[in-house]
Amino acid sequence: MEEGPYKYIRVRTDNVKLLCVLLFQLARIQTDSVAATLKELYSDVHLEIVGMTTIGDKILDTALSKIGEKSLFTKELENALEKNEVDLVVHSLKDLPTTLPPGFTIGAVLKRENPHDAVVLHPKHKGKTLETLSEHSVIGTSSLRRAAQLKKRFPTWTSKILYLSKDSRGNLNTRLKKLDEKDDFAAIILAAAGLRRMGWENRISQILMPEDCMYAVGQGALAVEVRARDEDLLEMVSVLHDHDTVLRCIAERAFLRRLEGGCSVPVAVHTELKDSQLYLTGAVYSLDGSDSLKETMQTSITATGKVTAEVQRVGVTASKISGEAQDRAERLGTDLANLLLSKGAKEILTVARQLNDAR
């Protein structure tokens, strides 16, 4: 949840307006990209973009894992949807809970940007990597998931610190400015997708591959939330669905839902779709990374050409994508979670949650 979901769309086909509500610059860029695509497809739709701030966005002096679950960032947006004040909400998919409130659904999941995490170095460390930074370097992150995995990946870092800092939250502009102008961090870890969308690829010093740090559920994908009862809008936005991204994210979200995970526990995933096979790797970690479980499973998602009625799967409605393929993706996520639970995942996550709450 690094850049908020904070964008709405109001849509009418009678040439009235389309409204987006947003907060940060990245949110504006993400909203503009969705609005531009809709405008190309539906030239009679008028667009107007305005801003909104949620409670979650105002609490920037506390790590995400300490301020509650994802609904803190979405409740106010969904209130506006429910009141018909707006018609669509553009989110970063990773900000959306795996179970949406009654009456709402994800009507579109767009093609995924690079889902991996990236290392952004302080300018004085240009050219280095996590491996070559000094032992006393401080790496900033507001993510339990990132901190746990990096501690596990580099267990010999006795002096190097990976810690959850209140200063590592906020919009990307602010965080990069703090990194560059202060000497608090040697590097910070951010989502590569956000940096790429902002046009700041040159700040990426290193992409963390799955063997170093797997990503968050839904990371890198944009989602459009709508009222579930609004069939016209569902039909309108359904053309934005990206087939592969939908199936990957359904599997990831089913995995997280079965584990009952969230921001307050370290859960990570990696998905790949190759030769009609969907591969899902999922893992859970203790806060210090010393205890973990990681497994991989796969399933065939060969399309049968058959689509289903507008059925939600982990909050997603994708009626133009094979229902059988979606069901298999959802089962894959659930089965992998069950495998980890059978090996003790619940105990690891319970302890992680308790320790985080006690901080």
XYZ file of C-alpha atoms in Angstrom:
359
model
C 0.000 0.000 0.000
C 2.546 2.501 -1.041
C 0.477 4.767 -3.158
C -3.145 4.930 -2.290
C -6.148 3.613 -4.174
C -7.745 7.062 -3.986
C -9.279 7.500 -7.390
C -12.814 7.384 -8.574
C -14.597 7.435 -11.874
C -18.078 8.728 -12.479
C -19.455 7.456 -15.754
C -22.575 8.169 -17.724
C -23.216 7.383 -21.344
C -25.328 10.502 -21.850
C -22.276 12.753 -22.155
C -22.422 14.011 -18.573
C -19.091 13.181 -16.913
C -16.609 10.628 -15.709
C -15.123 11.426 -12.289
C -11.940 10.142 -10.674
C -10.994 10.854 -7.086
C -7.318 10.547 -6.218
C -4.536 11.698 -3.955
C -0.865 11.192 -4.833
C 0.852 11.892 -8.150
C 1.189 8.167 -8.804
C -2.533 7.730 -8.143
C -3.215 10.474 -10.679
C -1.013 8.786 -13.267
C -2.720 5.432 -12.699
C -6.159 6.994 -12.899
C -5.284 8.947 -16.041
C -4.121 5.765 -17.760
C -7.414 3.983 -17.036
C -9.455 7.032 -18.013
C -7.521 7.435 -21.271
C -8.143 3.817 -22.224
C -11.849 4.162 -21.492
C -11.965 7.356 -23.529
C -10.429 5.572 -26.500
C -12.996 2.798 -26.248
C -15.993 4.997 -25.424
C -15.551 8.351 -27.112
C -18.917 9.670 -25.883
C -17.859 9.504 -22.220
C -16.772 12.782 -20.633
C -14.153 12.731 -17.900
C -13.467 14.942 -14.918
C -10.797 14.152 -12.331
C -10.945 15.423 -8.748
C -9.124 14.521 -5.526
C -9.971 12.760 -2.302
C -8.024 11.693 0.798
C -8.808 8.685 2.962
C -8.065 8.225 6.654
C -5.348 5.729 5.799
C -3.571 8.306 3.674
C -3.487 10.838 6.476
C -1.706 8.524 8.916
C 1.808 8.675 7.486
C 3.749 8.576 10.765
C 2.979 4.909 11.469
C 3.995 1.734 9.644
C 1.183 0.168 7.613
C 1.331 -3.007 9.658
C 0.408 -1.002 12.768
C -2.586 0.972 11.537
C -4.997 -1.764 10.498
C -5.988 -3.720 7.459
C -6.644 -2.647 3.894
C -10.232 -1.563 4.485
C -8.839 1.537 6.175
C -7.849 2.741 2.710
C -10.974 1.706 0.834
C -13.993 2.221 3.097
C -14.491 5.892 2.294
C -14.110 5.224 -1.416
C -16.736 2.505 -1.280
C -19.042 4.818 0.657
C -18.930 7.177 -2.305
C -19.695 4.285 -4.650
C -22.592 3.145 -2.497
C -24.096 6.630 -2.463
C -23.843 6.834 -6.260
C -21.562 9.824 -5.905
C -19.126 8.023 -8.194
C -19.303 5.027 -10.467
C -15.842 3.478 -10.609
C -12.822 3.415 -8.304
C -9.330 2.752 -9.629
C -7.156 0.922 -7.092
C -3.772 -0.641 -6.835
C -5.027 -4.228 -6.603
C -2.756 -5.033 -3.673
C -4.683 -2.442 -1.636
C -7.985 -4.284 -2.001
C -9.063 -6.866 0.609
C -9.603 -10.381 -0.739
C -13.234 -10.185 0.368
C -15.083 -7.043 -0.657
C -18.107 -5.622 1.181
C -21.501 -6.734 -0.169
C -22.561 -4.787 -3.230
C -19.081 -4.207 -4.673
C -16.894 -6.081 -7.128
C -13.680 -5.708 -9.088
C -14.921 -5.240 -12.625
C -11.507 -5.060 -14.285
C -7.930 -6.128 -13.562
C -5.569 -4.464 -16.007
C -2.351 -5.844 -17.476
C 0.218 -6.119 -14.746
C 3.276 -3.906 -14.562
C 6.521 -5.404 -13.200
C 5.366 -6.821 -9.820
C 8.803 -7.099 -8.230
C 10.341 -4.903 -5.544
C 13.190 -2.536 -6.322
C 16.158 -1.196 -4.398
C 16.569 2.576 -4.555
C 19.979 3.677 -3.309
C 21.052 6.911 -1.671
C 22.963 8.859 -4.377
C 26.280 8.376 -2.554
C 25.928 4.597 -2.968
C 25.288 4.701 -6.711
C 26.460 1.547 -8.454
C 26.168 -0.690 -5.413
C 23.688 -3.460 -4.583
C 22.302 -4.787 -1.321
C 25.127 -7.326 -1.326
C 27.864 -4.708 -1.642
C 26.603 -2.113 0.852
C 28.571 -1.843 4.086
C 27.614 -3.894 7.117
C 26.319 -0.833 8.946
C 23.932 0.299 6.221
C 20.308 0.963 7.103
C 17.685 -0.259 4.632
C 14.273 1.400 4.950
C 10.965 -0.337 4.339
C 7.462 -0.085 5.769
C 6.702 -3.680 4.742
C 6.874 -6.665 7.081
C 6.989 -8.902 4.012
C 10.090 -7.231 2.581
C 11.910 -6.997 5.894
C 11.313 -10.661 6.763
C 12.465 -11.949 3.383
C 15.593 -9.830 3.271
C 16.547 -10.869 6.785
C 16.161 -14.484 5.699
C 18.036 -13.900 2.453
C 20.983 -12.220 4.199
C 21.258 -13.964 7.587
C 24.901 -12.884 8.044
C 23.949 -9.218 8.154
C 24.717 -8.794 11.819
C 24.987 -5.018 11.779
C 22.965 -4.125 8.725
C 19.442 -3.112 9.751
C 16.177 -3.713 7.947
C 13.537 -1.897 9.884
C 10.016 -0.623 9.641
C 10.278 3.133 9.664
C 7.507 5.662 9.787
C 9.620 7.735 7.405
C 9.417 5.080 4.704
C 5.702 5.697 4.124
C 4.052 8.467 2.163
C 4.058 9.301 -1.535
C 6.986 8.401 -3.733
C 8.107 11.985 -4.227
C 8.403 12.531 -0.482
C 10.149 9.260 0.202
C 12.757 9.762 -2.508
C 13.383 13.317 -1.343
C 13.943 12.105 2.232
C 16.283 9.413 0.967
C 18.331 11.853 -1.112
C 18.479 14.804 1.290
C 18.997 12.964 4.565
C 21.508 10.350 5.586
C 19.089 8.066 7.433
C 19.055 5.277 4.844
C 21.558 3.727 2.498
C 18.601 2.495 0.461
C 14.845 2.023 0.542
C 12.778 -0.774 -0.968
C 9.844 0.212 -3.186
C 7.555 -1.445 -5.712
C 9.126 -1.325 -9.164
C 5.700 -0.745 -10.728
C 5.212 2.598 -9.017
C 8.661 3.828 -9.990
C 8.120 2.789 -13.600
C 4.724 4.469 -13.797
C 6.246 7.656 -12.428
C 8.952 7.518 -15.096
C 11.693 7.020 -12.518
C 13.222 3.793 -13.783
C 16.633 5.451 -13.555
C 16.305 5.365 -9.750
C 16.048 1.581 -9.733
C 19.429 0.249 -8.671
C 18.412 -3.375 -8.361
C 15.317 -5.483 -9.022
C 14.734 -8.059 -6.298
C 14.007 -11.377 -7.974
C 11.862 -14.095 -6.325
C 14.846 -15.860 -4.784
C 15.598 -12.650 -2.874
C 12.164 -11.196 -2.217
C 8.791 -12.330 -3.555
C 6.121 -9.701 -4.035
C 2.803 -8.859 -2.407
C -0.477 -10.326 -3.598
C -1.726 -8.288 -6.560
C 1.354 -6.053 -6.670
C 1.814 -4.239 -9.966
C -1.800 -4.623 -11.139
C -4.512 -1.970 -11.296
C -8.134 -2.802 -10.510
C -11.402 -1.021 -11.218
C -14.029 -1.445 -8.506
C -17.712 -0.962 -9.322
C -21.136 -1.532 -7.833
C -21.935 -5.206 -8.371
C -25.517 -4.417 -9.358
C -24.503 -2.017 -12.137
C -24.494 -4.346 -15.136
C -23.875 -1.590 -17.679
C -20.726 -0.436 -15.928
C -19.534 -3.999 -15.453
C -19.924 -4.583 -19.167
C -18.181 -1.300 -19.938
C -15.056 -1.921 -17.848
C -14.812 -5.659 -18.572
C -12.886 -4.903 -21.768
C -10.019 -3.708 -19.560
C -9.426 -7.185 -18.098
C -6.077 -8.766 -18.944
C -6.543 -12.538 -19.153
C -3.210 -13.629 -17.682
C -3.184 -10.990 -14.949
C -6.707 -11.936 -13.873
C -5.829 -15.616 -13.465
C -2.548 -14.921 -11.682
C -4.168 -12.487 -9.274
C -7.165 -14.718 -8.564
C -4.731 -17.454 -7.511
C -2.749 -15.026 -5.363
C -5.833 -13.534 -3.717
C -7.286 -16.997 -3.003
C -3.988 -17.954 -1.358
C -4.029 -14.854 0.866
C -7.720 -15.203 1.711
C -7.310 -18.806 2.874
C -4.338 -17.823 5.030
C -6.324 -14.896 6.460
C -3.292 -12.742 5.820
C -2.951 -9.003 5.461
C -0.608 -6.082 6.095
C 0.163 -7.241 9.628
C 1.792 -10.550 8.631
C 4.578 -11.421 6.152
C 2.998 -13.268 3.207
C 4.592 -13.295 -0.249
C 3.845 -14.790 -3.657
C 5.204 -15.336 -7.136
C 3.098 -16.433 -10.114
C 3.921 -17.412 -13.661
C 1.743 -18.474 -16.576
C 3.583 -20.619 -19.114
C 2.359 -23.112 -21.712
C -1.192 -23.040 -20.279
C 0.155 -23.881 -16.834
C -0.304 -21.478 -13.920
C 2.473 -21.726 -11.335
C 2.013 -20.251 -7.870
C 4.725 -19.996 -5.243
C 3.612 -18.803 -1.843
C 5.399 -18.280 1.435
C 4.862 -17.141 5.019
C 7.552 -15.785 7.326
C 8.244 -14.930 10.924
C 9.042 -11.246 11.463
C 12.792 -11.884 11.570
C 12.701 -14.334 8.666
C 14.176 -17.149 10.758
C 11.067 -19.298 10.404
C 9.306 -19.746 7.078
C 7.358 -22.049 4.815
C 7.496 -21.903 1.025
C 5.905 -24.172 -1.572
C 5.009 -24.172 -5.270
C 2.014 -25.723 -7.014
C 0.648 -25.569 -10.544
C -2.552 -26.142 -12.481
C -3.677 -26.225 -16.094
C -5.739 -23.218 -17.151
C -6.406 -24.281 -20.728
C -9.397 -22.253 -21.859
C -12.495 -24.202 -22.876
C -14.112 -21.213 -24.512
C -16.889 -21.404 -21.969
C -17.667 -18.316 -19.936
C -19.898 -18.063 -16.932
C -22.393 -15.643 -15.524
C -21.133 -12.709 -13.463
C -19.728 -14.716 -10.570
C -17.271 -13.171 -8.124
C -14.062 -15.022 -7.356
C -12.092 -13.443 -4.500
C -13.844 -10.181 -5.325
C -13.205 -10.306 -9.076
C -15.942 -10.464 -11.722
C -14.551 -11.477 -15.128
C -17.431 -12.919 -17.111
C -15.550 -12.841 -20.427
C -12.760 -15.106 -19.155
C -13.257 -18.864 -18.944
C -15.044 -19.686 -15.713
C -13.285 -23.035 -15.576
C -9.885 -21.355 -15.794
C -10.847 -18.928 -13.044
C -12.076 -21.767 -10.842
C -8.816 -23.629 -11.312
C -6.805 -20.525 -10.461
C -8.848 -19.996 -7.316
C -8.470 -23.640 -6.276
C -4.731 -23.413 -6.875
C -4.439 -20.560 -4.396
C -6.618 -22.304 -1.837
C -4.820 -25.637 -2.210
C -1.400 -24.046 -1.794
C -2.558 -22.214 1.322
C -3.963 -25.452 2.724
C -0.615 -27.144 2.101
C 1.231 -24.448 4.049
C -1.366 -24.509 6.806
C -0.884 -28.264 7.140
C 2.817 -27.606 7.714
C 2.358 -24.948 10.392
C 1.733 -21.679 8.545
C -1.010 -20.631 10.955
C 1.350 -20.836 13.904
C 4.018 -18.781 12.124
C 1.552 -16.078 11.146
C -0.133 -16.013 14.570
C 3.186 -15.390 16.300
C 4.138 -12.771 13.692
C 0.853 -10.942 14.197
C 1.181 -11.042 17.990
C 4.745 -9.750 17.928
C 3.816 -6.982 15.515
C 0.862 -5.940 17.667
C 3.136 -5.841 20.736
C 5.581 -3.408 19.131
